C-alpha positions as semicolon CSV with decimal commas, in nm:
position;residue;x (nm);y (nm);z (nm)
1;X;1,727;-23,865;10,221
2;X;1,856;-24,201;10,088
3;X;2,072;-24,364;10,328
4;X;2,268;-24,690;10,354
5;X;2,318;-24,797;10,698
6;X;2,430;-24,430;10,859
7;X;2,593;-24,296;10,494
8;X;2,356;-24,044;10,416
9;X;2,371;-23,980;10,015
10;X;2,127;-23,700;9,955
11;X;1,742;-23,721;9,775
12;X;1,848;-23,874;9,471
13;X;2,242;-23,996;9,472
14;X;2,411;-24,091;9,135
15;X;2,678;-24,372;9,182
16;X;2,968;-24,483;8,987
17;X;2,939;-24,829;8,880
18;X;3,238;-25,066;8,940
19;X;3,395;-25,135;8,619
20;X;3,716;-25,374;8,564
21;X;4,031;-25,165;8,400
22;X;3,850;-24,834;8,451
23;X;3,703;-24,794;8,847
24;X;4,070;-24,722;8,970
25;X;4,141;-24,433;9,178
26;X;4,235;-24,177;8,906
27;X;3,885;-24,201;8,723
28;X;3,745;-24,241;9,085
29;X;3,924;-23,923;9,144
30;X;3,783;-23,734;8,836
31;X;3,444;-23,820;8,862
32;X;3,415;-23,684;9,269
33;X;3,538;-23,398;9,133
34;X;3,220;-23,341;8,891
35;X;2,941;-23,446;9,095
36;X;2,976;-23,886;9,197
37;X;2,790;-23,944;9,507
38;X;2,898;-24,266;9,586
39;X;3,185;-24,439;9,422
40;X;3,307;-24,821;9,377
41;X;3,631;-25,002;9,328
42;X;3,696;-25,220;9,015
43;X;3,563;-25,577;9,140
44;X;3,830;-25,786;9,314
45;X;3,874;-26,145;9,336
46;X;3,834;-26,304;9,644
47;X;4,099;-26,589;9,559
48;X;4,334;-26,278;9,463
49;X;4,270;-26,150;9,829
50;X;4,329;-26,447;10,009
51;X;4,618;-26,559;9,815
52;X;4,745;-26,211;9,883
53;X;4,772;-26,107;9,439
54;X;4,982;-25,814;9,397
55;X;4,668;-25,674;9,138
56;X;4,421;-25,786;9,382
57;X;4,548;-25,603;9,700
58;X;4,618;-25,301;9,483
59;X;4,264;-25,244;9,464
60;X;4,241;-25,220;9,819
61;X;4,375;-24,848;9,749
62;X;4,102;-24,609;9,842
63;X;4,144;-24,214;9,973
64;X;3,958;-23,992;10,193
65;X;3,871;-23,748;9,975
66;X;3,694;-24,066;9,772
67;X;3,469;-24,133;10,084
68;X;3,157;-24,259;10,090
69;X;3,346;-24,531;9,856
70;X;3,277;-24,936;9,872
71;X;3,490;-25,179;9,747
72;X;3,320;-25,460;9,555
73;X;3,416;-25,855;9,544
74;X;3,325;-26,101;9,361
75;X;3,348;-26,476;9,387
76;X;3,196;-26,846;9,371
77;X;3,294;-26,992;9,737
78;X;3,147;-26,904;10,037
79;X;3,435;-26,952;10,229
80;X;3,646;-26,765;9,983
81;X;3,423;-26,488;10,015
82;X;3,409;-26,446;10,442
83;X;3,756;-26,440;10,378
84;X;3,761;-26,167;10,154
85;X;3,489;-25,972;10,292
86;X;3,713;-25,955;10,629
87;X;4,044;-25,847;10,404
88;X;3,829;-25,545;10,236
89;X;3,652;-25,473;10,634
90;X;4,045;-25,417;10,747
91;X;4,104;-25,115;10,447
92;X;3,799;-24,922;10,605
93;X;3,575;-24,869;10,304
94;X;3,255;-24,740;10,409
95;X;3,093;-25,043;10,220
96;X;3,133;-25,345;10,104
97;X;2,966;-25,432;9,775
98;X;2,917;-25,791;9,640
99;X;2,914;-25,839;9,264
100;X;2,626;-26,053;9,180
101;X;2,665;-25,917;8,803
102;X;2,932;-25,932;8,635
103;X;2,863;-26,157;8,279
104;X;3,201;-26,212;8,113
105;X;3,269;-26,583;8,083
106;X;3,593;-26,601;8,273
107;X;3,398;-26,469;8,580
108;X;3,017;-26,582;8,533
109;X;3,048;-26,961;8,366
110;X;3,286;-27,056;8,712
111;X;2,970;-26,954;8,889
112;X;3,088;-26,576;9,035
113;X;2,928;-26,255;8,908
114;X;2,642;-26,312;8,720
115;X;2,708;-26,708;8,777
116;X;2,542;-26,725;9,051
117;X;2,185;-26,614;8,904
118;X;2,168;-27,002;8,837
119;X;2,178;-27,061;9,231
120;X;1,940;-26,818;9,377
121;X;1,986;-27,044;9,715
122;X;2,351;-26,998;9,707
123;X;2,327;-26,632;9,651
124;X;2,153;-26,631;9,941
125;X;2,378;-26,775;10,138
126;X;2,665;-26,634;10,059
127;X;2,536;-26,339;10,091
128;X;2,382;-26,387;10,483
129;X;2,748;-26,535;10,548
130;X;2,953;-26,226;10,418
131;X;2,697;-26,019;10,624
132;X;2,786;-26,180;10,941
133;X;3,177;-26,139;10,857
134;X;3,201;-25,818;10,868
135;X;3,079;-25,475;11,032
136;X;3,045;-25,222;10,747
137;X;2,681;-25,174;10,552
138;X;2,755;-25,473;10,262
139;X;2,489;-25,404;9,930
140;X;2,476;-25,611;9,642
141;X;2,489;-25,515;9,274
142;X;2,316;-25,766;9,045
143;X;2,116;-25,836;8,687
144;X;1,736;-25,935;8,649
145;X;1,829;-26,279;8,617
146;X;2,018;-26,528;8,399
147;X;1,769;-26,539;8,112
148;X;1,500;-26,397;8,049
149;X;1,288;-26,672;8,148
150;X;1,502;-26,703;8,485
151;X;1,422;-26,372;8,602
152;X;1,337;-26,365;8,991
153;X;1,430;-25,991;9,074
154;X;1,168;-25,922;9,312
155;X;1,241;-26,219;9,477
156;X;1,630;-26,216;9,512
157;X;1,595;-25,820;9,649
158;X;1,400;-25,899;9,908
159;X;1,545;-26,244;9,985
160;X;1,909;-26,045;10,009
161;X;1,738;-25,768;10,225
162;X;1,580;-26,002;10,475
163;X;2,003;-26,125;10,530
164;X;2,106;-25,794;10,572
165;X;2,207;-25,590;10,255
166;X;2,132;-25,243;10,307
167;X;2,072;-25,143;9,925
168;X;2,062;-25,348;9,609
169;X;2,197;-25,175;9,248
170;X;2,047;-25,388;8,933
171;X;2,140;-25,338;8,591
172;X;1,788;-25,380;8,377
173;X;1,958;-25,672;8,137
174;X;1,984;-26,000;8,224
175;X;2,314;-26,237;8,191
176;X;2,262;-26,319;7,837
177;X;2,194;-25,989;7,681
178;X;2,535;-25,895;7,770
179;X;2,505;-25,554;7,720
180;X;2,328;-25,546;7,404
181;X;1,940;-25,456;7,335
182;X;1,754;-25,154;7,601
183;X;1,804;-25,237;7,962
184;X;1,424;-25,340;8,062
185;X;1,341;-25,076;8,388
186;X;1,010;-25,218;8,409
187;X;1,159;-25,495;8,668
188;X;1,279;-25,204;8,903
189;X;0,928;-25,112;8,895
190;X;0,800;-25,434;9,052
191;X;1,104;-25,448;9,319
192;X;1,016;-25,111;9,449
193;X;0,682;-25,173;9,442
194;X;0,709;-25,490;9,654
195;X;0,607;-25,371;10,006
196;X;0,840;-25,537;10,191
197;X;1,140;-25,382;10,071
198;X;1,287;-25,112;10,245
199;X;1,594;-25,073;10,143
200;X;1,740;-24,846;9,815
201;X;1,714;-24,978;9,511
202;X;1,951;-24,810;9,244
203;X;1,875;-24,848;8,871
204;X;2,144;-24,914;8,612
205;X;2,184;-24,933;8,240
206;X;2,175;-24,713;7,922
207;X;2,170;-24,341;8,158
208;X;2,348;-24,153;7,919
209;X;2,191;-23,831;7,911
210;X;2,035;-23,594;8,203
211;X;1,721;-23,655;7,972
212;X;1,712;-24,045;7,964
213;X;1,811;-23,947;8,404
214;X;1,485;-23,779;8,444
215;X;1,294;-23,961;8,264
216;X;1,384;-24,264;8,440
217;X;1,352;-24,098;8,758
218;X;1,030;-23,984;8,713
219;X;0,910;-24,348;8,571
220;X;1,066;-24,602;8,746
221;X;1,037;-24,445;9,114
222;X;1,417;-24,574;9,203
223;X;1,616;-24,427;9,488
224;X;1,922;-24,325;9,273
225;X;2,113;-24,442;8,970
226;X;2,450;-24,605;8,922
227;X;2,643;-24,515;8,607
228;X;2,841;-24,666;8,429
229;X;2,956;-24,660;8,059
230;X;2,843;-24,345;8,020
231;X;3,095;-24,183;8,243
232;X;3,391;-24,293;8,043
233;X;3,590;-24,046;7,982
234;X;3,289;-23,804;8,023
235;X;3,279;-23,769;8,431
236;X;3,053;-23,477;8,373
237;X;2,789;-23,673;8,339
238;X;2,687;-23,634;8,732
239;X;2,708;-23,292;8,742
240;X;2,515;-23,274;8,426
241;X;2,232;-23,452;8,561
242;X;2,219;-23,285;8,902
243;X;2,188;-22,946;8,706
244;X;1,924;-23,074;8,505
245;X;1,742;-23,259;8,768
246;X;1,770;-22,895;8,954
247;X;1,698;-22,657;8,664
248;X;1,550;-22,848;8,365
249;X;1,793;-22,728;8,146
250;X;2,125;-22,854;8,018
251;X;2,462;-22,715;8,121
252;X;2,659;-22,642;7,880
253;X;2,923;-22,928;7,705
254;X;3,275;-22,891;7,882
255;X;3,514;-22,683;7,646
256;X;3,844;-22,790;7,552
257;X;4,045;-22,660;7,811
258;X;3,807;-22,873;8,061
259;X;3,869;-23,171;7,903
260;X;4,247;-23,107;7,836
261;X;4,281;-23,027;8,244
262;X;4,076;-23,292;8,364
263;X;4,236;-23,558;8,101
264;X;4,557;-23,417;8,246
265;X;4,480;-23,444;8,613
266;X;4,352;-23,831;8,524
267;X;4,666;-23,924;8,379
268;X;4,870;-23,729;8,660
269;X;4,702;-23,940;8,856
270;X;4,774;-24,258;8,726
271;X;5,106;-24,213;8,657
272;X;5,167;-24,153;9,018
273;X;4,945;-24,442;9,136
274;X;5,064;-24,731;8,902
275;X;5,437;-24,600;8,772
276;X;5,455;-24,416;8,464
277;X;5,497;-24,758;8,246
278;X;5,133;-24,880;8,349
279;X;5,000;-24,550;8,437
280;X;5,014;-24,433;8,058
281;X;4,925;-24,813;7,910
282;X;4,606;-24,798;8,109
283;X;4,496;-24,427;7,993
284;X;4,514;-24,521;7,653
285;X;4,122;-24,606;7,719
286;X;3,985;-24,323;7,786
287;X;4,145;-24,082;7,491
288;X;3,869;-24,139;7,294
289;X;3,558;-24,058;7,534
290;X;3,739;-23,743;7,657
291;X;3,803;-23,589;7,275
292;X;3,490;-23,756;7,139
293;X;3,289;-23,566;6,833
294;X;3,630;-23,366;6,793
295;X;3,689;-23,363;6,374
296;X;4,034;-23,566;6,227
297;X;4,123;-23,613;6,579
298;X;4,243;-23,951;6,493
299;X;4,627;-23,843;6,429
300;X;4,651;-23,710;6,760
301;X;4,483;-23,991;6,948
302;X;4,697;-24,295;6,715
303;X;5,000;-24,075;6,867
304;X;4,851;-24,079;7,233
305;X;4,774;-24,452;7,281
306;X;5,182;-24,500;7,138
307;X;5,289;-24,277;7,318
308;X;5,545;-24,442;7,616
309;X;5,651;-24,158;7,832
310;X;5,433;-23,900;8,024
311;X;5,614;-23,576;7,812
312;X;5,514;-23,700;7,505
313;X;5,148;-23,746;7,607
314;X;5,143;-23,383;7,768
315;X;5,301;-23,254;7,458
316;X;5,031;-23,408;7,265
317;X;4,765;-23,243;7,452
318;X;4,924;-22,977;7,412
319;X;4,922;-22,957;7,053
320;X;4,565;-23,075;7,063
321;X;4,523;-22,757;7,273
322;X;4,682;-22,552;7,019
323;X;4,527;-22,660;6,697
324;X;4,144;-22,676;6,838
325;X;4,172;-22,361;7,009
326;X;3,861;-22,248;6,840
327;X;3,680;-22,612;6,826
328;X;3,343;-22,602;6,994
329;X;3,178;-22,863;7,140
């Protein structure tokens, strides 16, 4: 049983990644429904907590049918980031998650996310200060390092773990591979295989497949996985891998009138949540995952990511319903 702090998460848990623009609570909601363990928030900014940002607090939002969720933060001061960690403590996650990983410029070159790779000492500290702020399990998601020649993993997991984290997630590329090249497991190999470390380590990057799952189950002796690009638009995924994991054989690919419901139910959702204006703008991302490998579907999706009010998208679908009512996947 893999557990952090008192959340117990089963043998082998598969966790939604936090991702910016998609980890809201109508893709949350979706991917619970087919099989997430353990879900996180988009990453927040600290200065947008503290300084009380309409966006910012709005990510606060989390449900009880979500739960075991953790909302994730991410910042460059210290101070900032006690702050913050108290804010998040107050909306009653069951844990709070510090983003150690994030590479985009705007965040990582002012020294948050993935910034502060280039301060292992820092890390550290922050990291021993946000445990002492608050009283929920806090964990850490993170790269191998800056470079490749900067890469301390082993080091940093069980520097974090002797201040407190109770589980570390760490995405196999480093800073500067962005998310290009194969995500290098090998280092998850070493960090579990440090005998200090006690706590769960969760490997991320490139799981696309209940395949590619097992295979770097079996290899790389992690506790779990966190996914994360792979579940756009496609929150079967989890489910997928559970039943192969369970049965070594594939379930079958969701019809049509799974992904039509479930592409309904997601925009249903964030219609409700956001207003129909934004609700239907910030859809427009997923179409293309959801309806992927469909033939000359490009008419109908051009028409769904212009499409301004609610009716027209539903009517859409449902003319997508209507024409590949045969289509199989």
């Amino acid at each position: 049983m893999v557990k952090i702090g008192n959340l117990e998460l089963g043998e082998f848990p598969l966790l939604l990644a936090p991702m910016e623009d998609v980890s809201d609570p109508p893709f949350r909601a979706v991917c619970k429904e087919n099989g997430a363990d353990l879900m996180y928030t988009e990453f927040i900014s600290s200065e947008g907590l503290i300084r009380d940002a309409t966006k910012s607090i709005q990510k606060l939002d989390i449900f009880e049918y979500e739960r075991p969720v953790g909302i994730q933060i991410f910042g460059s001061e210290i101070q900032s980031m006690r702050e913050a960690a108290a804010i998040v403590e107050a909306a009653r996650p069951d844990i709070l998650d510090i983003n150690y990983g994030c590479p985009v410029n705007k965040v990582a070159c002012k020294g948050a996310g993935a910034g502060i790779l280039l301060d292992i000492d820092k890390m550290v500290a922050m990291t021993a200060e946000i445990v002492k702020a608050v009283n929920i399990p806090v964990t850490v998601k993170t790269r191998l390092g800056w470079s490749q020649d900067t890469i301390r993993i082993v080091e940093v997991a069980e520097r974090l773990q002797d201040v407190g984290i109770q589980a570390i997630s760490i995405h196999a590329r480093t800073r500067q591979q962005m998310y290009k090249g194969e995500a290098d497991w090998s280092y998850l190999n070493l960090v579990k295989a440090n005998p200090r470390l006690h706590i769960p380590v969760f490997g991320n990057g490139d799981i696309d497949s209940p395949e590619k799952a097992k295979e770097y189950r079996d290899k790389y002796n992690v506790d779990g996985m966190m996914i994360g690009r792979a579940s756009i638009g496609y929150p079967w995924i989890f489910n997928e891998i559970k039943h192969y994991f369970a049965t070594g054989e594939k379930l079958a690919a969701p019809d049509l009138e799974q992904r039509i419901r479930v592409t309904k139910k997601h925009l249903d959702f964030s219609v409700q949540w956001k207003g129909e204006k934004q609700g239907i703008l910030e859809m427009r991302r997923h179409y293309t995952n959801y309806f992927r490998g469909m033939p000359n579907f490009k008419p109908f999706r051009a028409e769904m990511v212009t499409a301004e009010t609610y009716q027209h998208v539903c009517a859409v679908l449902d003319q997508v319903a209507e024409v590949y009512a045969d289509y199989e996947f």
